[in-house]
PDB file of C-alpha atoms in Angstrom:
ATOM      1  CA  MET A   1      91.273  59.411 146.841  1.00  0.00           C
ATOM      2  CA  LEU A   2      93.416  62.113 148.575  1.00  0.00           C
ATOM      3  CA  THR A   3      95.318  64.759 147.317  1.00  0.00           C
ATOM      4  CA  ASN A   4      96.006  68.400 148.679  1.00  0.00           C
ATOM      5  CA  HIS A   5      96.126  70.318 145.373  1.00  0.00           C
ATOM      6  CA  LEU A   6      93.176  72.618 144.274  1.00  0.00           C
ATOM      7  CA  ASP A   7      90.736  71.176 141.835  1.00  0.00           C
ATOM      8  CA  PHE A   8      91.060  72.356 138.180  1.00  0.00           C
ATOM      9  CA  ARG A   9      87.356  71.371 137.775  1.00  0.00           C
ATOM     10  CA  LEU A  10      86.119  74.603 140.470  1.00  0.00           C
ATOM     11  CA  GLU A  11      88.024  76.944 138.035  1.00  0.00           C
ATOM     12  CA  PRO A  12      84.690  78.779 136.843  1.00  0.00           C
ATOM     13  CA  LYS A  13      83.593  79.261 140.869  1.00  0.00           C
ATOM     14  CA  ILE A  14      86.936  80.383 141.799  1.00  0.00           C
ATOM     15  CA  LEU A  15      86.826  82.465 138.747  1.00  0.00           C
ATOM     16  CA  GLU A  16      83.472  84.607 139.837  1.00  0.00           C
ATOM     17  CA  LEU A  17      85.219  84.400 143.335  1.00  0.00           C
ATOM     18  CA  TYR A  18      87.962  86.982 141.812  1.00  0.00           C
ATOM     19  CA  GLU A  19      85.815  88.781 139.915  1.00  0.00           C
ATOM     20  CA  ILE A  20      83.574  89.615 142.755  1.00  0.00           C
ATOM     21  CA  HIS A  21      86.328  90.465 144.797  1.00  0.00           C
ATOM     22  CA  LYS A  22      88.357  92.489 142.337  1.00  0.00           C
ATOM     23  CA  GLU A  23      84.678  94.844 141.920  1.00  0.00           C
ATOM     24  CA  ARG A  24      83.999  95.180 145.255  1.00  0.00           C
ATOM     25  CA  SER A  25      87.564  95.843 145.664  1.00  0.00           C
ATOM     26  CA  GLU A  26      86.889  98.310 143.682  1.00  0.00           C
ATOM     27  CA  LYS A  27      84.235 100.350 145.634  1.00  0.00           C
ATOM     28  CA  ILE A  28      86.388 100.895 148.087  1.00  0.00           C
ATOM     29  CA  ASP A  29      89.582 101.879 146.761  1.00  0.00           C
ATOM     30  CA  TRP A  30      91.845 103.680 148.906  1.00  0.00           C
ATOM     31  CA  GLY A  31      95.419 104.658 149.614  1.00  0.00           C
ATOM     32  CA  TYR A  32      97.191 105.822 152.321  1.00  0.00           C
ATOM     33  CA  HIS A  33      98.323 109.117 152.781  1.00  0.00           C
ATOM     34  CA  ASP A  34      94.130 109.301 153.283  1.00  0.00           C
ATOM     35  CA  TYR A  35      94.094 108.396 156.510  1.00  0.00           C
ATOM     36  CA  LEU A  36      96.542 109.928 158.440  1.00  0.00           C
ATOM     37  CA  PRO A  37      96.762 113.111 161.154  1.00  0.00           C
ATOM     38  CA  TRP A  38      99.458 114.747 158.886  1.00  0.00           C
ATOM     39  CA  ASP A  39      99.050 117.894 161.025  1.00  0.00           C
ATOM     40  CA  LYS A  40     100.695 115.922 163.230  1.00  0.00           C
ATOM     41  CA  ALA A  41     103.564 115.172 162.176  1.00  0.00           C
ATOM     42  CA  GLN A  42     107.475 117.503 162.644  1.00  0.00           C
ATOM     43  CA  ASP A  43     110.529 117.183 161.243  1.00  0.00           C
ATOM     44  CA  PHE A  44     112.418 114.571 163.427  1.00  0.00           C
ATOM     45  CA  ARG A  45     115.609 116.158 162.755  1.00  0.00           C
ATOM     46  CA  ARG A  46     114.236 119.925 164.530  1.00  0.00           C
ATOM     47  CA  VAL A  47     112.013 118.435 167.036  1.00  0.00           C
ATOM     48  CA  PRO A  48     114.437 114.614 168.056  1.00  0.00           C
ATOM     49  CA  TRP A  49     111.907 112.348 169.433  1.00  0.00           C
ATOM     50  CA  ASP A  50     111.338 112.367 173.115  1.00  0.00           C
ATOM     51  CA  GLU A  51     109.150 109.713 175.628  1.00  0.00           C
ATOM     52  CA  SER A  52     107.010 112.085 176.431  1.00  0.00           C
ATOM     53  CA  GLN A  53     105.329 112.593 173.334  1.00  0.00           C
ATOM     54  CA  VAL A  54     103.881 109.505 173.817  1.00  0.00           C
ATOM     55  CA  THR A  55      99.748 109.729 173.882  1.00  0.00           C
ATOM     56  CA  LEU A  56      98.426 106.284 173.656  1.00  0.00           C
ATOM     57  CA  PRO A  57      98.511 103.273 176.102  1.00  0.00           C
ATOM     58  CA  LYS A  58     101.624 100.936 175.850  1.00  0.00           C
ATOM     59  CA  GLY A  59      98.761  97.757 174.922  1.00  0.00           C
ATOM     60  CA  ILE A  60      97.570  99.978 172.057  1.00  0.00           C
ATOM     61  CA  ILE A  61     101.716 101.272 170.709  1.00  0.00           C
ATOM     62  CA  THR A  62     102.071  97.253 171.245  1.00  0.00           C
ATOM     63  CA  ALA A  63      99.213  95.516 168.835  1.00  0.00           C
ATOM     64  CA  VAL A  64      99.847  98.874 166.302  1.00  0.00           C
ATOM     65  CA  GLU A  65     103.177  97.789 166.444  1.00  0.00           C
ATOM     66  CA  THR A  66     103.401  93.848 166.590  1.00  0.00           C
ATOM     67  CA  ALA A  67     100.412  94.731 163.541  1.00  0.00           C
ATOM     68  CA  LEU A  68     102.594  96.654 161.327  1.00  0.00           C
ATOM     69  CA  LEU A  69     106.277  93.899 162.118  1.00  0.00           C
ATOM     70  CA  THR A  70     103.512  90.877 160.879  1.00  0.00           C
ATOM     71  CA  GLU A  71     102.864  93.503 157.093  1.00  0.00           C
ATOM     72  CA  VAL A  72     106.252  93.512 156.500  1.00  0.00           C
ATOM     73  CA  ASN A  73     106.550  90.005 155.882  1.00  0.00           C
ATOM     74  CA  LEU A  74     104.378  90.909 152.719  1.00  0.00           C
ATOM     75  CA  PRO A  75     107.641  90.119 150.335  1.00  0.00           C
ATOM     76  CA  TRP A  76     107.783  86.813 151.995  1.00  0.00           C
ATOM     77  CA  PHE A  77     104.621  85.506 152.051  1.00  0.00           C
ATOM     78  CA  THR A  78     104.011  86.167 148.686  1.00  0.00           C
ATOM     79  CA  SER A  79     107.224  84.305 147.411  1.00  0.00           C
ATOM     80  CA  HIS A  80     105.900  81.663 149.066  1.00  0.00           C
ATOM     81  CA  LEU A  81     102.515  81.823 147.786  1.00  0.00           C
ATOM     82  CA  ASP A  82     104.282  82.336 144.439  1.00  0.00           C
ATOM     83  CA  GLN A  83     106.116  79.245 144.971  1.00  0.00           C
ATOM     84  CA  THR A  84     103.498  77.206 146.500  1.00  0.00           C
ATOM     85  CA  PHE A  85     100.999  77.636 142.928  1.00  0.00           C
ATOM     86  CA  LYS A  86     103.007  77.978 140.024  1.00  0.00           C
ATOM     87  CA  GLY A  87     101.940  75.077 138.048  1.00  0.00           C
ATOM     88  CA  SER A  88      98.134  75.396 140.172  1.00  0.00           C
ATOM     89  CA  LEU A  89      94.821  77.229 138.576  1.00  0.00           C
ATOM     90  CA  SER A  90      96.037  80.481 137.194  1.00  0.00           C
ATOM     91  CA  CYS A  91      92.866  82.659 139.002  1.00  0.00           C
ATOM     92  CA  ILE A  92      94.087  82.166 142.360  1.00  0.00           C
ATOM     93  CA  ARG A  93      97.879  82.892 140.857  1.00  0.00           C
ATOM     94  CA  ASP A  94      95.672  86.582 139.656  1.00  0.00           C
ATOM     95  CA  PHE A  95      94.773  86.675 142.589  1.00  0.00           C
ATOM     96  CA  VAL A  96      97.890  86.233 144.762  1.00  0.00           C
ATOM     97  CA  HIS A  97      99.151  89.635 142.418  1.00  0.00           C
ATOM     98  CA  THR A  98      95.749  91.557 143.308  1.00  0.00           C
ATOM     99  CA  TRP A  99      95.675  90.360 147.311  1.00  0.00           C
ATOM    100  CA  THR A 100      99.986  91.627 146.512  1.00  0.00           C
ATOM    101  CA  ALA A 101      98.540  95.215 145.200  1.00  0.00           C
ATOM    102  CA  GLU A 102      96.192  95.319 148.447  1.00  0.00           C
ATOM    103  CA  GLU A 103      98.984  94.434 150.923  1.00  0.00           C
ATOM    104  CA  ASP A 104     101.372  96.568 150.084  1.00  0.00           C
ATOM    105  CA  GLN A 105     100.021  99.389 151.526  1.00  0.00           C
ATOM    106  CA  HIS A 106      99.253  98.260 155.053  1.00  0.00           C
ATOM    107  CA  SER A 107     102.920  98.568 156.130  1.00  0.00           C
ATOM    108  CA  ASN A 108     103.903 101.769 155.082  1.00  0.00           C
ATOM    109  CA  LEU A 109     100.427 102.964 156.851  1.00  0.00           C
ATOM    110  CA  LEU A 110     100.811 101.801 160.347  1.00  0.00           C
ATOM    111  CA  GLU A 111     104.551 102.695 160.175  1.00  0.00           C
ATOM    112  CA  THR A 112     103.841 106.367 159.364  1.00  0.00           C
ATOM    113  CA  TYR A 113     101.422 106.595 161.873  1.00  0.00           C
ATOM    114  CA  LEU A 114     103.020 105.832 164.400  1.00  0.00           C
ATOM    115  CA  LEU A 115     106.361 108.221 163.710  1.00  0.00           C
ATOM    116  CA  ILE A 116     103.912 110.864 162.543  1.00  0.00           C
ATOM    117  CA  THR A 117     101.908 110.764 166.036  1.00  0.00           C
ATOM    118  CA  ARG A 118     105.626 110.083 167.819  1.00  0.00           C
ATOM    119  CA  ASN A 119     103.982 106.972 169.432  1.00  0.00           C
ATOM    120  CA  VAL A 120     107.906 105.070 169.570  1.00  0.00           C
ATOM    121  CA  ASP A 121     111.382 105.552 169.004  1.00  0.00           C
ATOM    122  CA  PRO A 122     111.866 105.774 165.459  1.00  0.00           C
ATOM    123  CA  LYS A 123     115.345 104.809 165.748  1.00  0.00           C
ATOM    124  CA  ARG A 124     114.411 102.224 167.722  1.00  0.00           C
ATOM    125  CA  LEU A 125     111.182 101.186 165.292  1.00  0.00           C
ATOM    126  CA  HIS A 126     113.485 101.343 162.575  1.00  0.00           C
ATOM    127  CA  GLN A 127     115.721  97.896 163.666  1.00  0.00           C
ATOM    128  CA  LEU A 128     113.151  96.235 164.693  1.00  0.00           C
ATOM    129  CA  HIS A 129     111.824  96.756 160.813  1.00  0.00           C
ATOM    130  CA  LYS A 130     114.845  95.904 159.909  1.00  0.00           C
ATOM    131  CA  GLN A 131     115.327  92.868 162.147  1.00  0.00           C
ATOM    132  CA  THR A 132     111.661  91.135 161.156  1.00  0.00           C
ATOM    133  CA  VAL A 133     111.889  91.216 157.800  1.00  0.00           C
ATOM    134  CA  GLU A 134     116.145  89.968 158.262  1.00  0.00           C
ATOM    135  CA  MET A 135     114.391  86.817 159.443  1.00  0.00           C
ATOM    136  CA  GLY A 136     112.260  85.597 156.887  1.00  0.00           C
ATOM    137  CA  TRP A 137     109.478  83.734 157.087  1.00  0.00           C
ATOM    138  CA  SER A 138     107.981  81.147 155.433  1.00  0.00           C
ATOM    139  CA  PRO A 139     104.923  79.001 156.806  1.00  0.00           C
ATOM    140  CA  ASP A 140     104.930  75.371 157.608  1.00  0.00           C
ATOM    141  CA  TYR A 141     102.719  74.416 154.353  1.00  0.00           C
ATOM    142  CA  GLU A 142     103.883  73.715 151.553  1.00  0.00           C
ATOM    143  CA  THR A 143     100.836  72.527 149.339  1.00  0.00           C
ATOM    144  CA  PRO A 144      98.122  74.300 147.536  1.00  0.00           C
ATOM    145  CA  PHE A 145      95.463  73.054 149.680  1.00  0.00           C
ATOM    146  CA  GLU A 146      97.162  73.577 153.360  1.00  0.00           C
ATOM    147  CA  THR A 147      98.710  77.210 151.861  1.00  0.00           C
ATOM    148  CA  MET A 148      94.904  78.441 151.477  1.00  0.00           C
ATOM    149  CA  VAL A 149      93.226  77.118 154.751  1.00  0.00           C
ATOM    150  CA  TYR A 150      96.633  79.155 156.258  1.00  0.00           C
ATOM    151  CA  THR A 151      95.727  82.269 154.438  1.00  0.00           C
ATOM    152  CA  SER A 152      92.405  81.693 155.259  1.00  0.00           C
ATOM    153  CA  LEU A 153      92.708  81.184 159.197  1.00  0.00           C
ATOM    154  CA  GLN A 154      95.352  84.172 159.022  1.00  0.00           C
ATOM    155  CA  GLU A 155      92.681  86.685 156.947  1.00  0.00           C
ATOM    156  CA  LEU A 156      90.349  85.907 160.030  1.00  0.00           C
ATOM    157  CA  ALA A 157      92.822  86.005 162.808  1.00  0.00           C
ATOM    158  CA  THR A 158      94.203  90.009 161.012  1.00  0.00           C
ATOM    159  CA  MET A 159      90.810  90.702 160.678  1.00  0.00           C
ATOM    160  CA  VAL A 160      89.613  90.526 164.270  1.00  0.00           C
ATOM    161  CA  PHE A 161      92.824  91.936 165.461  1.00  0.00           C
ATOM    162  CA  TYR A 162      92.308  94.584 163.795  1.00  0.00           C
ATOM    163  CA  ASN A 163      88.593  95.394 164.431  1.00  0.00           C
ATOM    164  CA  ASN A 164      89.273  94.085 168.088  1.00  0.00           C
ATOM    165  CA  VAL A 165      92.297  97.312 168.699  1.00  0.00           C
ATOM    166  CA  ALA A 166      90.155  99.499 166.952  1.00  0.00           C
ATOM    167  CA  LYS A 167      87.295  99.281 169.888  1.00  0.00           C
ATOM    168  CA  GLU A 168      89.840 100.181 172.022  1.00  0.00           C
ATOM    169  CA  ALA A 169      91.969 102.495 170.218  1.00  0.00           C
ATOM    170  CA  LYS A 170      88.778 104.535 169.580  1.00  0.00           C
ATOM    171  CA  ASN A 171      89.187 106.122 173.389  1.00  0.00           C
ATOM    172  CA  TYR A 172      92.754 107.494 172.952  1.00  0.00           C
ATOM    173  CA  ASP A 173      92.643 108.452 168.433  1.00  0.00           C
ATOM    174  CA  LYS A 174      89.588 108.410 166.321  1.00  0.00           C
ATOM    175  CA  ASP A 175      91.979 108.174 163.830  1.00  0.00           C
ATOM    176  CA  LEU A 176      93.388 105.253 164.205  1.00  0.00           C
ATOM    177  CA  ASP A 177      90.537 103.297 165.303  1.00  0.00           C
ATOM    178  CA  LEU A 178      89.205 104.437 161.487  1.00  0.00           C
ATOM    179  CA  LEU A 179      92.711 103.363 160.165  1.00  0.00           C
ATOM    180  CA  LEU A 180      92.522  99.928 161.891  1.00  0.00           C
ATOM    181  CA  LYS A 181      88.963  99.321 160.854  1.00  0.00           C
ATOM    182  CA  ARG A 182      90.039  99.910 156.856  1.00  0.00           C
ATOM    183  CA  LEU A 183      92.951  98.050 157.124  1.00  0.00           C
ATOM    184  CA  ALA A 184      89.968  95.052 158.828  1.00  0.00           C
ATOM    185  CA  LYS A 185      87.611  95.828 155.627  1.00  0.00           C
ATOM    186  CA  ASP A 186      90.617  94.524 153.416  1.00  0.00           C
ATOM    187  CA  GLU A 187      91.070  91.294 155.178  1.00  0.00           C
ATOM    188  CA  THR A 188      87.549  90.558 155.164  1.00  0.00           C
ATOM    189  CA  LEU A 189      87.333  90.811 151.431  1.00  0.00           C
ATOM    190  CA  HIS A 190      90.374  88.802 151.592  1.00  0.00           C
ATOM    191  CA  TYR A 191      89.191  86.324 153.994  1.00  0.00           C
ATOM    192  CA  ALA A 192      86.117  85.654 151.742  1.00  0.00           C
ATOM    193  CA  PHE A 193      87.789  84.724 149.046  1.00  0.00           C
ATOM    194  CA  TYR A 194      89.744  82.237 150.521  1.00  0.00           C
ATOM    195  CA  ARG A 195      87.599  80.567 153.031  1.00  0.00           C
ATOM    196  CA  ASP A 196      84.886  79.621 150.135  1.00  0.00           C
ATOM    197  CA  VAL A 197      88.136  78.391 147.808  1.00  0.00           C
ATOM    198  CA  ILE A 198      88.332  76.205 150.409  1.00  0.00           C
ATOM    199  CA  LYS A 199      84.562  76.089 151.480  1.00  0.00           C
ATOM    200  CA  TYR A 200      84.154  74.760 147.769  1.00  0.00           C
ATOM    201  CA  HIS A 201      86.464  71.921 147.812  1.00  0.00           C
ATOM    202  CA  LEU A 202      85.389  70.671 150.514  1.00  0.00           C
ATOM    203  CA  GLU A 203      81.834  70.336 149.456  1.00  0.00           C
ATOM    204  CA  LEU A 204      83.340  68.827 146.097  1.00  0.00           C
ATOM    205  CA  GLU A 205      85.018  67.042 147.613  1.00  0.00           C
ATOM    206  CA  PRO A 206      84.676  65.868 151.843  1.00  0.00           C
ATOM    207  CA  ASN A 207      87.535  63.999 151.657  1.00  0.00           C
ATOM    208  CA  TYR A 208      89.634  67.073 151.584  1.00  0.00           C
ATOM    209  CA  CYS A 209      88.974  67.537 154.966  1.00  0.00           C
ATOM    210  CA  TYR A 210      92.565  64.980 155.892  1.00  0.00           C
ATOM    211  CA  TYR A 211      94.580  68.322 155.653  1.00  0.00           C
ATOM    212  CA  LEU A 212      92.515  70.946 157.485  1.00  0.00           C
ATOM    213  CA  GLY A 213      93.675  69.543 161.151  1.00  0.00           C
ATOM    214  CA  LYS A 214      97.413  70.145 159.960  1.00  0.00           C
ATOM    215  CA  VAL A 215      96.963  73.700 160.140  1.00  0.00           C
ATOM    216  CA  ILE A 216      93.338  74.213 162.065  1.00  0.00           C
ATOM    217  CA  MET A 217      95.326  72.857 165.261  1.00  0.00           C
ATOM    218  CA  ASN A 218      98.703  74.436 164.422  1.00  0.00           C
ATOM    219  CA  PHE A 219      97.927  77.378 163.492  1.00  0.00           C
ATOM    220  CA  GLN A 220     100.734  80.617 164.246  1.00  0.00           C
ATOM    221  CA  MET A 221     100.563  83.919 162.582  1.00  0.00           C
ATOM    222  CA  PRO A 222     103.161  84.983 160.814  1.00  0.00           C
ATOM    223  CA  GLY A 223     104.684  87.097 163.185  1.00  0.00           C
ATOM    224  CA  THR A 224     105.992  84.743 165.122  1.00  0.00           C
ATOM    225  CA  VAL A 225     109.473  85.682 164.106  1.00  0.00           C
ATOM    226  CA  MET A 226     109.337  89.491 165.189  1.00  0.00           C
ATOM    227  CA  PRO A 227     111.563  90.375 168.692  1.00  0.00           C
ATOM    228  CA  ASP A 228     109.359  89.431 171.873  1.00  0.00           C
ATOM    229  CA  PHE A 229     106.427  87.653 170.340  1.00  0.00           C
ATOM    230  CA  GLU A 230     104.620  86.000 173.382  1.00  0.00           C
ATOM    231  CA  ASP A 231     105.709  88.983 175.772  1.00  0.00           C
ATOM    232  CA  ARG A 232     103.613  91.125 172.503  1.00  0.00           C
ATOM    233  CA  MET A 233     100.890  88.798 172.335  1.00  0.00           C
ATOM    234  CA  SER A 234     100.015  88.488 176.446  1.00  0.00           C
ATOM    235  CA  ILE A 235     100.150  92.332 176.485  1.00  0.00           C
ATOM    236  CA  ILE A 236      97.685  92.582 173.482  1.00  0.00           C
ATOM    237  CA  ALA A 237      95.816  90.107 175.465  1.00  0.00           C
ATOM    238  CA  LYS A 238      95.404  92.515 178.196  1.00  0.00           C
ATOM    239  CA  GLU A 239      95.139  95.715 177.245  1.00  0.00           C
ATOM    240  CA  ALA A 240      94.682  95.439 173.574  1.00  0.00           C
ATOM    241  CA  ASN A 241      91.046  93.432 173.121  1.00  0.00           C
ATOM    242  CA  TYR A 242      92.838  90.458 171.196  1.00  0.00           C
ATOM    243  CA  GLY A 243      93.752  86.909 172.663  1.00  0.00           C
ATOM    244  CA  PRO A 244      93.296  83.342 173.106  1.00  0.00           C
ATOM    245  CA  LEU A 245      89.994  83.712 174.167  1.00  0.00           C
ATOM    246  CA  GLU A 246      89.337  85.852 170.827  1.00  0.00           C
ATOM    247  CA  TYR A 247      91.050  83.764 168.620  1.00  0.00           C
ATOM    248  CA  PHE A 248      88.648  80.796 169.953  1.00  0.00           C
ATOM    249  CA  ASP A 249      85.064  82.951 169.647  1.00  0.00           C
ATOM    250  CA  GLN A 250      85.838  84.826 166.625  1.00  0.00           C
ATOM    251  CA  VAL A 251      88.130  82.590 164.502  1.00  0.00           C
ATOM    252  CA  LEU A 252      88.271  78.778 165.281  1.00  0.00           C
ATOM    253  CA  GLU A 253      85.020  79.269 165.898  1.00  0.00           C
ATOM    254  CA  ALA A 254      84.009  80.891 163.045  1.00  0.00           C
ATOM    255  CA  ILE A 255      85.718  78.637 160.385  1.00  0.00           C
ATOM    256  CA  ILE A 256      84.620  76.105 161.670  1.00  0.00           C
ATOM    257  CA  GLU A 257      81.159  76.634 161.383  1.00  0.00           C
ATOM    258  CA  TYR A 258      81.103  78.097 158.030  1.00  0.00           C
ATOM    259  CA  TRP A 259      83.206  75.331 156.558  1.00  0.00           C
ATOM    260  CA  GLU A 260      79.956  73.196 158.363  1.00  0.00           C
ATOM    261  CA  ILE A 261      82.735  70.651 159.231  1.00  0.00           C
ATOM    262  CA  GLU A 262      80.730  68.802 161.860  1.00  0.00           C
ATOM    263  CA  LYS A 263      78.372  67.865 158.447  1.00  0.00           C
ATOM    264  CA  LEU A 264      81.011  67.120 156.126  1.00  0.00           C
ATOM    265  CA  ARG A 265      81.096  63.250 155.711  1.00  0.00           C
ATOM    266  CA  PRO A 266      84.027  61.838 153.958  1.00  0.00           C
ATOM    267  CA  ILE A 267      84.435  58.282 152.578  1.00  0.00           C
ATOM    268  CA  ALA A 268      88.374  57.676 153.272  1.00  0.00           C
ATOM    269  CA  PRO A 269      88.923  56.157 156.597  1.00  0.00           C
ATOM    270  CA  GLU A 270      92.084  58.959 157.268  1.00  0.00           C
ATOM    271  CA  ALA A 271      90.136  62.148 156.516  1.00  0.00           C
ATOM    272  CA  GLU A 272      86.331  60.836 157.896  1.00  0.00           C
ATOM    273  CA  ALA A 273      89.963  60.192 161.359  1.00  0.00           C
ATOM    274  CA  ALA A 274      90.999  64.152 160.710  1.00  0.00           C
ATOM    275  CA  ARG A 275      87.506  65.398 160.934  1.00  0.00           C
ATOM    276  CA  LEU A 276      86.905  63.941 164.675  1.00  0.00           C
ATOM    277  CA  GLU A 277      90.016  65.136 165.713  1.00  0.00           C
ATOM    278  CA  ILE A 278      89.263  68.624 164.206  1.00  0.00           C
ATOM    279  CA  LEU A 279      85.980  68.301 166.225  1.00  0.00           C
ATOM    280  CA  GLU A 280      87.554  66.799 169.226  1.00  0.00           C
ATOM    281  CA  TYR A 281      90.334  69.539 169.142  1.00  0.00           C
ATOM    282  CA  HIS A 282      87.758  72.261 169.008  1.00  0.00           C
ATOM    283  CA  ARG A 283      86.074  70.666 171.738  1.00  0.00           C
ATOM    284  CA  ARG A 284      88.459  70.654 174.291  1.00  0.00           C
ATOM    285  CA  MET A 285      89.608  74.496 173.425  1.00  0.00           C
ATOM    286  CA  LYS A 286      86.343  75.451 173.807  1.00  0.00           C
ATOM    287  CA  ARG A 287      86.249  73.591 177.839  1.00  0.00           C
ATOM    288  CA  VAL A 288      89.109  75.609 178.377  1.00  0.00           C
ATOM    289  CA  ARG A 289      87.721  78.714 176.852  1.00  0.00           C
ATOM    290  CA  ASP A 290      84.119  77.655 179.359  1.00  0.00           C
ATOM    291  CA  ARG A 291      86.744  77.034 182.441  1.00  0.00           C
ATOM    292  CA  PHE A 292      88.096  80.688 181.507  1.00  0.00           C
ATOM    293  CA  TYR A 293      84.674  82.540 181.455  1.00  0.00           C
ATOM    294  CA  LYS A 294      83.368  81.083 184.414  1.00  0.00           C
ATOM    295  CA  LYS A 295      86.538  81.762 186.464  1.00  0.00           C
ATOM    296  CA  LYS A 296      85.943  85.325 185.128  1.00  0.00           C
ATOM    297  CA  ALA A 297      82.832  85.990 186.384  1.00  0.00           C
ATOM    298  CA  LYS A 298      83.862  84.353 189.914  1.00  0.00           C
TER     299      LYS A 298
END
């Protein structure tokens, strides 16, 4: 039997995951004020912004700005999760509240950093922020299981993004390197929870595999609603260490391996067909990746 609802038999195990998450997050609890170079701050009224004040390369600025405009979608994403998990497992709803509280300061940290360091035009950033939130955002997945699959991929991709951009940023600003790694730690904990909820479901009922494919093969980040998203991602891929190759190597490969999709043996024919489709999609993407690396090597 195929179902895309979360299985109530797993509630004790998921509650255990939630308790582990709270213990880990309490050990690394933080406030965004601790990660900002306040000594660089100046009053914009007394010292107006000027492009000559910019100190970071365009690719790094674009990456941080893009991360900010993704994080400001938190109200829409939280609303979606709240509606999706109504009537579902209570521990999932509790986790969403905790997740929201932990995510809440991410956009504050990124925006305040950009303003303090004067690496962006403050008026332009204000307009981009407002425009992005006004656009609203909601994923195409409205069922509990598919939404959990999406959040697993989204949190992993965000974690990889922050860590990869941090590697580039440390050459220019150690404060930025540190704060991006701090954000990545949050995303790591969030990813671990969502990822393991899906793992438990696949172990209990491999037929859940039927609902993996739609999300995996159509995955897009929440930031797609921001202005110039495609241009931004092109710049980041070239100049800030995160693009399709990194997504394949560090996100898609990792999730397919962790969920052991190749080893799953669903009984329902539709679920088995979906599993094979995911593996074929993975093989196609791997061939594209390999061709690119060979071309790059030459």
